[in-house]
Coordinates of C-alpha atoms in Angstrom, one line a residue:
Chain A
X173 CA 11.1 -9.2 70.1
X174 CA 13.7 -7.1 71.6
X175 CA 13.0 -3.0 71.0
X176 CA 16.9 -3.1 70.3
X177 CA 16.9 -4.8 67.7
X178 CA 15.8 -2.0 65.5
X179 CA 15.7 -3.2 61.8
X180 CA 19.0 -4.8 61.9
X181 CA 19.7 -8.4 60.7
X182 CA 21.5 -10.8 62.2
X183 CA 24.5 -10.3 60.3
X184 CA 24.3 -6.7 61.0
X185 CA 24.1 -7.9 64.2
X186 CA 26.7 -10.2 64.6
X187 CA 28.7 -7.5 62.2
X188 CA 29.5 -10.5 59.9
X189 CA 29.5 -10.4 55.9
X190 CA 26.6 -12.5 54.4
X191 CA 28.7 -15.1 53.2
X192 CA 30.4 -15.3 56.2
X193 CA 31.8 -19.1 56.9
X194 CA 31.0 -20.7 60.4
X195 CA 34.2 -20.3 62.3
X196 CA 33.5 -16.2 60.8
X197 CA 30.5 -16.6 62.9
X198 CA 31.9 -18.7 66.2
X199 CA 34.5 -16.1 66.0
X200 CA 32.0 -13.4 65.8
X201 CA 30.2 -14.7 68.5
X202 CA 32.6 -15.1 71.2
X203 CA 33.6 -11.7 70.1
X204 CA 30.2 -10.2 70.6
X205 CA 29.9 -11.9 74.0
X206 CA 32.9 -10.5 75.4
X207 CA 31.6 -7.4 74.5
X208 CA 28.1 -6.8 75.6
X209 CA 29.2 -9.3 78.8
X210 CA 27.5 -7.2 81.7
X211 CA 32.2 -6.5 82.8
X212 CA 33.0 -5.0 79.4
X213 CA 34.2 -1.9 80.2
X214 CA 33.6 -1.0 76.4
X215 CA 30.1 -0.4 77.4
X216 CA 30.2 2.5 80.2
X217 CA 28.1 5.1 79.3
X218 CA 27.0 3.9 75.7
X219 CA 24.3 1.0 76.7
X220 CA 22.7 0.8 80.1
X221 CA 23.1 -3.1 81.7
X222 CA 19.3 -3.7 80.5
X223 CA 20.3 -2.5 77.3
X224 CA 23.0 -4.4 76.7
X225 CA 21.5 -7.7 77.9
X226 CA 18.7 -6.8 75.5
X227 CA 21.5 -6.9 72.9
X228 CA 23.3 -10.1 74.4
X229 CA 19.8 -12.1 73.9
X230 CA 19.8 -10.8 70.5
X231 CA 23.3 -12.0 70.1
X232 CA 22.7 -15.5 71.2
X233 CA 19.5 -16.0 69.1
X234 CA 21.4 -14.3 66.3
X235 CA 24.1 -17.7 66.5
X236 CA 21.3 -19.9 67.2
X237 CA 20.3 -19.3 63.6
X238 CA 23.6 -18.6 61.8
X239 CA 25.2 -21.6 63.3
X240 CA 22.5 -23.9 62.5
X241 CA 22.7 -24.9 58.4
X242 CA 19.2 -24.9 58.0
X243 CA 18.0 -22.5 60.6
X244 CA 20.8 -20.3 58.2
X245 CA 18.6 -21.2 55.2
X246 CA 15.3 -20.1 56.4
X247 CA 16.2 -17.5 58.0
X248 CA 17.8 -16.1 54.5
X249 CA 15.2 -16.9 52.4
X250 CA 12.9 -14.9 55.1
X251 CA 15.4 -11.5 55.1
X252 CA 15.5 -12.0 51.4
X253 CA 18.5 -12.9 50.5
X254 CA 19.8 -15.5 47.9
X255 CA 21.4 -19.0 48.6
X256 CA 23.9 -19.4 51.7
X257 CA 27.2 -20.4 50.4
X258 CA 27.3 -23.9 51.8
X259 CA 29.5 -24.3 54.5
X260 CA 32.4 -26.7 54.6
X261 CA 32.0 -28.3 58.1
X262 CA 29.5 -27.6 60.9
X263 CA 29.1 -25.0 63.0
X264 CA 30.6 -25.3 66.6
X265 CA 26.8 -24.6 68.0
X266 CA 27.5 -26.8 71.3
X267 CA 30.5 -24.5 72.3
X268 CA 27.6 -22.1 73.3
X269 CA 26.2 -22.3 77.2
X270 CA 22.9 -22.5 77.6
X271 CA 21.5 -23.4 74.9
X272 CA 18.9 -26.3 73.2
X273 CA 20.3 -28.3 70.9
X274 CA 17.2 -29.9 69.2
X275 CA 17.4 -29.0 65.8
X276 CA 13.6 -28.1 65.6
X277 CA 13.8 -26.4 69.1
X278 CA 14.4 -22.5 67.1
X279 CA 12.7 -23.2 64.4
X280 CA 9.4 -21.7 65.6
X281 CA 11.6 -18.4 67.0
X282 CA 13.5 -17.2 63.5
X283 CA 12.9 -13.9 63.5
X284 CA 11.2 -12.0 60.4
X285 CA 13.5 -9.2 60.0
X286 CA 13.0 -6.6 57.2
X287 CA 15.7 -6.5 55.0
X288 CA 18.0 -3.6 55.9
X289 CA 17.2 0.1 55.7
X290 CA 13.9 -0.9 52.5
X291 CA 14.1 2.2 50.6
X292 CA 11.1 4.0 49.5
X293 CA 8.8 3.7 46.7
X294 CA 10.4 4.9 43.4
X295 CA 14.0 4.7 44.8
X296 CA 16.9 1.9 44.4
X297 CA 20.5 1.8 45.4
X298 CA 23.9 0.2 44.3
X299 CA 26.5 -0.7 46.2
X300 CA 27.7 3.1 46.9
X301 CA 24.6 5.3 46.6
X302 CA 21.1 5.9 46.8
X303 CA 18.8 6.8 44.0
X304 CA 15.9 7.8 42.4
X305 CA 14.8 6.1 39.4
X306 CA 13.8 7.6 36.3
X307 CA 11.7 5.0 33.9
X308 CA 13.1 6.4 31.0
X309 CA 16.4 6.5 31.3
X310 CA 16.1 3.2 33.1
X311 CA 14.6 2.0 29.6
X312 CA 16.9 3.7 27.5
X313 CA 19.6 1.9 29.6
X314 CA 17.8 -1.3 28.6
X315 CA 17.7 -0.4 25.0
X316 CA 21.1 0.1 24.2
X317 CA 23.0 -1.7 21.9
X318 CA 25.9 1.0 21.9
X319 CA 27.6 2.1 24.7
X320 CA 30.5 4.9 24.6
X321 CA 32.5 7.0 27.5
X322 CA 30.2 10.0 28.2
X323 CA 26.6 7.2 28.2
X324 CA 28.8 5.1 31.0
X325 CA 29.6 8.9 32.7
X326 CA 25.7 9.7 32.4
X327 CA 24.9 6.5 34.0
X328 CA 27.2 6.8 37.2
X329 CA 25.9 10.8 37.3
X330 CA 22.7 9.2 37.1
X331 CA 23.2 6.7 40.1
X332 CA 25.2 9.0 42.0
X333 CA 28.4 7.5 42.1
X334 CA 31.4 9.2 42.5
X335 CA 34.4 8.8 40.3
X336 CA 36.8 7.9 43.3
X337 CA 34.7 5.0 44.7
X338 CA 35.0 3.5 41.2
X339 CA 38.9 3.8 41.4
X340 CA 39.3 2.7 44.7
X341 CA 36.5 -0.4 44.2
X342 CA 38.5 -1.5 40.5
X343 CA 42.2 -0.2 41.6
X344 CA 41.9 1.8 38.5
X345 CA 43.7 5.5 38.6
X346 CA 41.7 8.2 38.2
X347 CA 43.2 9.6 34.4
X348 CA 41.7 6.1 33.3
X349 CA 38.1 6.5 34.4
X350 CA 38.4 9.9 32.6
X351 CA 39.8 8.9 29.4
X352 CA 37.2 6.5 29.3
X353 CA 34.2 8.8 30.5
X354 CA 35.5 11.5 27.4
X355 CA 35.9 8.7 25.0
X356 CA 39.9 9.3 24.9
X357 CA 40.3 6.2 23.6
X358 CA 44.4 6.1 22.7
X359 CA 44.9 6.2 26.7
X360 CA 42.9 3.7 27.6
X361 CA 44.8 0.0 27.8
X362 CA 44.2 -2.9 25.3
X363 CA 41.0 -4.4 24.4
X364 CA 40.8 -7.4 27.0
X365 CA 42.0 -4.7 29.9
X366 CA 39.3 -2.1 29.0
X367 CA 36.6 -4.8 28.8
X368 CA 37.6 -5.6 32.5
X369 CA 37.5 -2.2 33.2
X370 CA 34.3 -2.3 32.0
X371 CA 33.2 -5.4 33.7
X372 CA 34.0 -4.2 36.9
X373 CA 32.2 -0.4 36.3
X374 CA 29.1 -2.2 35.2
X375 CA 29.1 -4.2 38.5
X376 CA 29.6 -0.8 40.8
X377 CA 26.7 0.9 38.7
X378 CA 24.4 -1.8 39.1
X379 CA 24.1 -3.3 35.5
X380 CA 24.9 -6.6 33.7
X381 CA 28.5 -7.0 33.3
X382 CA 28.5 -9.2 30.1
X383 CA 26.0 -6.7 27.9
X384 CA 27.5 -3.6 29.0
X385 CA 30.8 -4.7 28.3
X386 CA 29.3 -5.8 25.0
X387 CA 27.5 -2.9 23.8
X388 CA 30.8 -0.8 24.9
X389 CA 33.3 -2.9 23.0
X390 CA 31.2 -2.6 19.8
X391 CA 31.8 1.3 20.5
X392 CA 35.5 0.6 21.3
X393 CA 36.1 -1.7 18.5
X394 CA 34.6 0.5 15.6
X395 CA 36.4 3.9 16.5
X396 CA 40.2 2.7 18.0
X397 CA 42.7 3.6 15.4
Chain B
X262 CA 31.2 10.1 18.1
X263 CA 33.6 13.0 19.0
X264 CA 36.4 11.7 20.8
X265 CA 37.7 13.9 23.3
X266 CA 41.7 14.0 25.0
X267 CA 41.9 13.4 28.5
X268 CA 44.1 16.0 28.8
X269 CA 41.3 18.7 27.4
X270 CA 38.9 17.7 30.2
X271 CA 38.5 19.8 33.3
X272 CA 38.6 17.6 35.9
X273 CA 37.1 20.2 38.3
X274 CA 33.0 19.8 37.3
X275 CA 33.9 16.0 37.9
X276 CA 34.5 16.6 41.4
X277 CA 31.5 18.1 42.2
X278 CA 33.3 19.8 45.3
X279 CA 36.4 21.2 46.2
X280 CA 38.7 18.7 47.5
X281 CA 41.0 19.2 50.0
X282 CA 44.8 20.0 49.4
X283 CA 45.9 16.9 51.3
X284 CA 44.4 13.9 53.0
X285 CA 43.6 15.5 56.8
X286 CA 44.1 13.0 60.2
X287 CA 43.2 14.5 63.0
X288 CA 43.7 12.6 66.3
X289 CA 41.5 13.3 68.8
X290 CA 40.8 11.9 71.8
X291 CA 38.7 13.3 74.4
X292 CA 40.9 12.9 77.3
X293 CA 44.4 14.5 78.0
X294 CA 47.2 12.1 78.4
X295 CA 45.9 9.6 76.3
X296 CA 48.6 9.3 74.2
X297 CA 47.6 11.7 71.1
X298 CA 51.0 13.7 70.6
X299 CA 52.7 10.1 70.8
X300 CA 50.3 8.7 68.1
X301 CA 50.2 12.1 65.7
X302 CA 54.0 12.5 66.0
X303 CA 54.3 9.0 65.5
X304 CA 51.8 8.6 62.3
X305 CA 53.6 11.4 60.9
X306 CA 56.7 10.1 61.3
X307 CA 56.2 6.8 59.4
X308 CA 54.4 8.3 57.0
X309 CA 57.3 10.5 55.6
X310 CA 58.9 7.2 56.3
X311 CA 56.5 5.8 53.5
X312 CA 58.0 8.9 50.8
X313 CA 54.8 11.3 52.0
X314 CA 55.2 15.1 52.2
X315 CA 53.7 15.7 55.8
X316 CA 53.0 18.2 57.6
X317 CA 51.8 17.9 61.5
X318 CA 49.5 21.0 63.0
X319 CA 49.7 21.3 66.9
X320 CA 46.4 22.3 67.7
X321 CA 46.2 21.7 70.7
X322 CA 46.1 25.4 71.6
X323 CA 47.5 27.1 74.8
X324 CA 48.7 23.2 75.7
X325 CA 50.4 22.2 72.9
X326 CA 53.4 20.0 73.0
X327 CA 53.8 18.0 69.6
X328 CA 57.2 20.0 69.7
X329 CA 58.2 18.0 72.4
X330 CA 57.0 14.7 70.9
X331 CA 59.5 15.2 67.6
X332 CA 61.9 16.7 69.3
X333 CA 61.9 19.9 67.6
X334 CA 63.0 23.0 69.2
X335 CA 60.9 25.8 70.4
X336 CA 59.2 28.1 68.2
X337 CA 58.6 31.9 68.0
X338 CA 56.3 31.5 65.0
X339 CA 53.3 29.0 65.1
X340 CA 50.1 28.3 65.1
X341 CA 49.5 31.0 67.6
X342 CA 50.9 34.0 65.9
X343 CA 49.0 32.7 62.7
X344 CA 46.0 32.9 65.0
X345 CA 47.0 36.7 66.4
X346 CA 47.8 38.3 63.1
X347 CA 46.0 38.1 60.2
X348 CA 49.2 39.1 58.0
X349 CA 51.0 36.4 58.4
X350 CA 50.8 33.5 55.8
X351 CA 50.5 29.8 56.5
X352 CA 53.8 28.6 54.7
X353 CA 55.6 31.0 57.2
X354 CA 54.6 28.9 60.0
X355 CA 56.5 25.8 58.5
X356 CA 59.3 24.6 60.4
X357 CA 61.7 21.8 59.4
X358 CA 62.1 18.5 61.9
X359 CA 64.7 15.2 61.5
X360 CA 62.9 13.7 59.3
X361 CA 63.0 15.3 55.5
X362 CA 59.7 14.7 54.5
X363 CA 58.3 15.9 57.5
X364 CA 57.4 19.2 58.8
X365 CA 56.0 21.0 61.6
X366 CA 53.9 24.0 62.6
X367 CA 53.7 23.8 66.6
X368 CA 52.3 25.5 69.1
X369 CA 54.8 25.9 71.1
X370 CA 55.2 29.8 71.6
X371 CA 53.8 31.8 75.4
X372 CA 50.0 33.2 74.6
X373 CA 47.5 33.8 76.8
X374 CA 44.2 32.8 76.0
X375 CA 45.1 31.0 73.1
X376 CA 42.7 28.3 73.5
X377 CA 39.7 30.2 73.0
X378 CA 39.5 31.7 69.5
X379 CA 36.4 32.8 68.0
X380 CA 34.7 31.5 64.7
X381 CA 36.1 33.5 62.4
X382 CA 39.9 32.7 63.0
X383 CA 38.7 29.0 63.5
X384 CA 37.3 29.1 59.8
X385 CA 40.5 30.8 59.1
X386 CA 42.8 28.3 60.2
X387 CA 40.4 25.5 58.7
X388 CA 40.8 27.1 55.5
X389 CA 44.8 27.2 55.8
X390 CA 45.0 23.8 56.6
X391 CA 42.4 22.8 53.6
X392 CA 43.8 24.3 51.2
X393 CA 47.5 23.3 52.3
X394 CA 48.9 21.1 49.9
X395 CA 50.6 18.2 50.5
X396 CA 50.0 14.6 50.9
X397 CA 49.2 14.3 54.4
X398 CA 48.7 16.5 57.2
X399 CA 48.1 15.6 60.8
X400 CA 46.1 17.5 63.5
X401 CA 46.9 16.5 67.0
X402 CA 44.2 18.0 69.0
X403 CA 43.0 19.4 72.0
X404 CA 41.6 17.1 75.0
X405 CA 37.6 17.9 75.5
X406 CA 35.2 18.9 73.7
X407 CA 35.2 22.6 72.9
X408 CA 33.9 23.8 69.3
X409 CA 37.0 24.2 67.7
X410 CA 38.2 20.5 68.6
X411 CA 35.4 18.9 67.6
X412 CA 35.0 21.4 64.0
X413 CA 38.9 20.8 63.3
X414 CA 37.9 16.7 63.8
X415 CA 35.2 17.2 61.9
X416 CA 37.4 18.7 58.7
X417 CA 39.5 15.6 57.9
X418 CA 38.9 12.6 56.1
X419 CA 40.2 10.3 58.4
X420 CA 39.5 11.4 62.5
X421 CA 41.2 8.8 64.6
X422 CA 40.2 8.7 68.2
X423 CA 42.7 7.6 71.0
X424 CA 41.4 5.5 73.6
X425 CA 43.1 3.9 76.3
X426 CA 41.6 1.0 78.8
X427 CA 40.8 3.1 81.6
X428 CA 37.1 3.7 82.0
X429 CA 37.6 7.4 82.1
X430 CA 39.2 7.3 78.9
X431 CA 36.7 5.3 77.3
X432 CA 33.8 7.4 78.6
X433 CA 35.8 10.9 77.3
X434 CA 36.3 9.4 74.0
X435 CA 32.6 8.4 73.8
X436 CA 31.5 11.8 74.9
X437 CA 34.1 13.3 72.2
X438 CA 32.5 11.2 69.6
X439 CA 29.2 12.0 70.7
X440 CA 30.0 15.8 70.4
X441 CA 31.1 15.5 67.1
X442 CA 28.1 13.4 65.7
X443 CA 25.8 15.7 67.1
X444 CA 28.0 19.1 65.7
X445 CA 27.7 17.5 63.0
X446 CA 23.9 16.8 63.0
X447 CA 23.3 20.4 63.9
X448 CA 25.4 21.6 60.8
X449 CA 23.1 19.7 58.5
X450 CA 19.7 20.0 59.8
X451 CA 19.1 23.3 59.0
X452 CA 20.3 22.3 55.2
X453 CA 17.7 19.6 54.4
X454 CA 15.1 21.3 56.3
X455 CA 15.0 18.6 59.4
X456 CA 15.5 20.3 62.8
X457 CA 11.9 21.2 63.8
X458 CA 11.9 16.9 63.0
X459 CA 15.1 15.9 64.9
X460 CA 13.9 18.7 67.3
X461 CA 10.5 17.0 68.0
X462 CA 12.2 13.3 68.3
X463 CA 15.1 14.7 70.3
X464 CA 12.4 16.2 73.4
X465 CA 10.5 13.2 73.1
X466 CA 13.2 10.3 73.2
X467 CA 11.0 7.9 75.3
X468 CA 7.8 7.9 72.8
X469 CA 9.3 7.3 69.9
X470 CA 11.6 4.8 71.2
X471 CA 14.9 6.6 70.6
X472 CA 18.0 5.6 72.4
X473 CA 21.0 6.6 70.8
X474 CA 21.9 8.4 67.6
X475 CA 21.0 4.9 65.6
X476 CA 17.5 5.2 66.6
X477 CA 17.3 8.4 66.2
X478 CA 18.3 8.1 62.6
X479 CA 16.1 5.0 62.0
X480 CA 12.9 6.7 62.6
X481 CA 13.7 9.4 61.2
X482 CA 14.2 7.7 57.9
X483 CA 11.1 6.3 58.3
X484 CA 9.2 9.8 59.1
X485 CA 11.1 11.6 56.3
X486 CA 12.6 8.7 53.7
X487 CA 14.2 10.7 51.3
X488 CA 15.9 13.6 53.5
X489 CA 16.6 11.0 56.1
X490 CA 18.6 8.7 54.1
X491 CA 20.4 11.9 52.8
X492 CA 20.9 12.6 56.4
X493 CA 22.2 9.3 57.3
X494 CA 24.7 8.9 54.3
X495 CA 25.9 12.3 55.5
X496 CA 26.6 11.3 58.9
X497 CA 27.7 7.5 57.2
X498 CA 30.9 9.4 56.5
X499 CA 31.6 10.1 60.0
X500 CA 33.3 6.6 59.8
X501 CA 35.5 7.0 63.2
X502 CA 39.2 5.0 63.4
X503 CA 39.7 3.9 67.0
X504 CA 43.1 4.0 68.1
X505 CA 43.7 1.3 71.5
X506 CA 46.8 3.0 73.4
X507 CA 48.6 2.1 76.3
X508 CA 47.1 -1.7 76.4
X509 CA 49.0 -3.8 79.4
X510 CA 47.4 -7.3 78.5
X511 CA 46.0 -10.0 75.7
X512 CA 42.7 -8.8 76.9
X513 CA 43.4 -4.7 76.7
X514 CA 44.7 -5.2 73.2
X515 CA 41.3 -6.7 72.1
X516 CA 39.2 -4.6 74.0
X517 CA 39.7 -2.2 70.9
X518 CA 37.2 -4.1 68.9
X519 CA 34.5 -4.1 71.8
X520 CA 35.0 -0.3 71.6
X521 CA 34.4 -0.4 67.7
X522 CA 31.4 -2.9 67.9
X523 CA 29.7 -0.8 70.4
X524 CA 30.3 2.6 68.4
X525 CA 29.2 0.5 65.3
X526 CA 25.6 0.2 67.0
X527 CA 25.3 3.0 69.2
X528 CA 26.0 5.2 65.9
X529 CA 24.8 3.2 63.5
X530 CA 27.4 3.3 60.6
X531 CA 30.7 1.7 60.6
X532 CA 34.0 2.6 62.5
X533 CA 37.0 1.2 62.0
X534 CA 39.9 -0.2 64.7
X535 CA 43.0 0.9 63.4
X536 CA 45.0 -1.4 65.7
X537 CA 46.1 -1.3 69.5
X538 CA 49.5 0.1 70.7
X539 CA 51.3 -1.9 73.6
X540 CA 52.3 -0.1 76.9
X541 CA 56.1 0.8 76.7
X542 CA 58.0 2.5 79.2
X543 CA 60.3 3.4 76.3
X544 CA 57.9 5.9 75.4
X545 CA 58.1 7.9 78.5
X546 CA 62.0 7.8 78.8
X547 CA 62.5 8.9 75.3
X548 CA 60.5 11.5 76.0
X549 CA 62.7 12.5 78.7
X550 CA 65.8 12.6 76.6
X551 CA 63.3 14.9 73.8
X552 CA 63.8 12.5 71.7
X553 CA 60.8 10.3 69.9
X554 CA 60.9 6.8 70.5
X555 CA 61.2 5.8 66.2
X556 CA 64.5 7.3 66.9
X557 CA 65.5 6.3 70.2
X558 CA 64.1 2.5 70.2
X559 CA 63.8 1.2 67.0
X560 CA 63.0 -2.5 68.5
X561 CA 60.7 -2.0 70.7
X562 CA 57.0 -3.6 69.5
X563 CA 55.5 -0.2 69.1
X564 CA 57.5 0.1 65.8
X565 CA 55.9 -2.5 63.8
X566 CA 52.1 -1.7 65.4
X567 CA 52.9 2.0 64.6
X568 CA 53.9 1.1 60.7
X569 CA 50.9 -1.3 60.4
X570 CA 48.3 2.1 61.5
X571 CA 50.4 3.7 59.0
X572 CA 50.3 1.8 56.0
X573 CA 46.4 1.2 56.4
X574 CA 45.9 5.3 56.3
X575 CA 47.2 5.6 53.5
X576 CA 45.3 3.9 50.7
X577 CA 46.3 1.3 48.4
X578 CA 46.5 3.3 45.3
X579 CA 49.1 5.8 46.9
X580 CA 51.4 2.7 48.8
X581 CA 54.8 3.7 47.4
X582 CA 57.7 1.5 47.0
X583 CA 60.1 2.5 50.3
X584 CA 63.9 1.4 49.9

């Protein structure tokens, strides 16, 4: 394996979303090429020739797998990851030079790559932050049947997300996310909108949707006037 | 349960840090005559366009020309004499332009030696500038590298390089990037206690297998996990916009995502390609009449690529309807 390849995956590598579709990864590809291409005069002074060949072999086997359904599947289910979305047509894998068809011909080569930056023992993440966790206010989280403004605002301290990533991920304002964190209930919208809101601040933080909206609703519900 | 009024609560504790008065763009570049008076003057333009108060900072100092670029007449007050006398205020330096919403401090007045302030007026121009408010303010900076380029890049939110196609453009911007990862590396290692770390990986690059700033980060995540991934979501925020000027072909206007993908790995965080700008000789021959091009050629293409860089600056939330 390529010293390059440092602990990136391959859709690091191909800087591709995991659910990316095929033409997402053709397009990727070709991109890619171009790129690290020994003429790419985006490479002067960044990545030597060897280096960048290094990177272009990591490229090609990087499609090899993507492109390939199955190949796709493996390699997932190696890196960790859940199910592919299944792609509506097939990949345009013979649009590549150079390369074996044989479906079986890779199989042997997929690469075991750890799963992106593993955190250390004792430590999780959401989507916005890093963290360390505490078992018991991880159970007391768990436990709760109740849920008002300030245990939601305890729970983002707690995960170490900041109020702004929450507006700009839910397209909420701000004075919202406040009134909600200090239980200012009278500015906060209608039932069905805050349970959204809800929704949607439960998935940033990391928890399930459906009981934190729940256990906040019961709050909500039994002290609106 | 008490129930509190959002209008009681301090909003300050929330923060967590003072934020600054307006949402900084500094365009940087690297090289000189890349292009970054056009794109500052430019950006600022359409974003009072958009209904923003603006305000664009020549600091480029002892060769600044932003003037020039918005057709504004010289100045006796400026950045300079801010710099020279510690008397003078900030909001004294403000001078008016064409557009309403859009105002100036330039650089435009004769001092010597301008360009090499010392650390305590560069903190105090910083500090001007943070605490200014408004809802955007632009820096159009200095070519190079020198500390007080890359510190006032480092200061704002979003720091948009300018690139064009030419390989000594590319390698100046690299080298500016580079500069600024690093002064920003330096700032922060004494902090978490990592510099006799970085120090050690940094003198012995080929042993640990350390290439570029990515590696260097990698391992030392895995030496130190829980300062290292501070570390790295510190320097995650670095998040560089690449600006593609001057491109001639198909192929020049794309080559601005080669440049992102490459910073994406050699860094090892994301940057972003804010778009490429098409050459246009109207650029130069408004320039000759002192007049920008947004006034003097509305149709050329550079208007709706210019718009587009705009609008994605400025974030969703704050997109106001413009009749």
């Amino acid at each position: 394996m390529a010293e390059r390849s440092g602990n990136q995956t391959y859709y690091e590598l191909l800087e591709i979303p995991q659910s990316a579709g095929p033409m997402d990864i053709y397009n990727a590809y070709q991109r890619a090429r171009k790129t690290y291409s020994p003429s790419s005069p985006a490479l002067y002074s960044m990545f030597s020739p060897e280096e960048a060949s290094q990177l272009m072999s990591l490229i090609e086997e990087a499609y090899q797998t993507l492109s390939h359904q199955g190949r796709r599947k493996e390699y997932d289910q190696k890196i960790g990851l859940g199910a592919t979305p299944t792609p509506p047509k097939p990949a345009k894998s013979n649009e590549s030079p150079g390369k074996n068809k044989a479906d079986d011909a890779w199989v042997g080569q997929v690469r075991t790559v750890p799963k992106r930056d593993e955190l250390p023992k004792g430590f999780a993440r959401t989507r916005y932050s890093v963290y360390e966790v505490k078992p018991d206010l991880e159970s007391e989280i768990q436990e709760a049947q109740e849920m008002d403004g300030p245990f939601l605002q305890k729970i983002r301290l707690y995960k170490g997300v900041k109020i702004e990533q929450i507006c700009d991920e839910l397209r909420m304002t701000k004075t919202s996310l406040v009134a909600l964190e200090s239980n200012d209930l009278d500015a906060l919208p209608v039932p069905v909108f805050t349970r959204g809101f809800i929704v949607g601040i439960a998935r940033v933080l990391g928890l399930d949707g459906k009981k934190t909206a729940d256990a906040y609703m019961k709050f909500f519900k039994a002290n609106k006037k | 349960m008490k129930l509190g009024n959002v209008s009681n609560v301090d909003f300050t504790p929330l923060r967590g840090r003072v934020e600054p008065g307006s949402t900084i763009i500094a365009v940087g570049g690297g090289k000189g005559g890349v292009g970054k008076s056009f794109v500052s003057s430019s950006l600022s333009i359409f974003l009072a366009h958009l209904g923003y108060d603006t305000l664009a900072i020549d600091l480029d100092l002892g060769g600044a020309n932003l003037h020039t670029s918005l057709g504004a007449p010289l100045s006796n007050v400026g950045i300079n004499e801010f710099i020279l006398n510690p008397d003078l205020e900030f909001s004294d330096l403000i001078q008016p332009t064409s557009w309403p919403k859009l105002k100036l401090i330039s650089g435009s007045s004769d001092v010597v030696d301008i360009a090499n302030i010392d650390e305590l007026q560069r903190s105090r121009v910083m500090s001007a500038i943070f605490r200014h408010k408004a809802d955007f303010t632009i820096l159009d900076l200095s070519a190079g590298t020198h500390h007080s380029t890359v510190d006032f890049f480092l200061m704002a939110q979003h720091k948009v390089t300018v690139i064009t196609p030419d390989p000594s453009s590319i390698e100046n911007a690299y080298r500016f990037l580079k500069a600024a990862f690093f002064r920003k590396l330096r700032r922060y290692e004494h902090q978490l206690q990592l510099k006799s770390q970085i120090d050690e990986l940094l003198n012995n690059k080929a042993q640990h297998g350390i290439k570029n700033p990515s590696d260097l980060i990698r391992v030392l995540v895995d030496r130190e996990p829980v300062l290292g991934l501070k570390l790295r979501n510190i320097l995650g925020a670095l998040n560089y916009e690449i600006v593609l000027n001057q491109a001639r072909t198909r192929q020049e206007m794309e080559l601005g995502y080669s440049l992102q993908s490459v910073c994406n790995k050699y860094f090892g965080f994301p940057c972003d390609f804010l778009g490429s700008l098409e050459y246009d000789n109207a650029v130069w021959q408004s320039l000759r009449q002192r007049n920008h091009l947004l006034q003097a050629n509305r149709q050329s293409h550079l208007y709706g690529q210019l718009m587009g860089m705009a609008r994605k600056l400025v974030k969703s939330h704050q997109l106001k309807a413009v009749v």
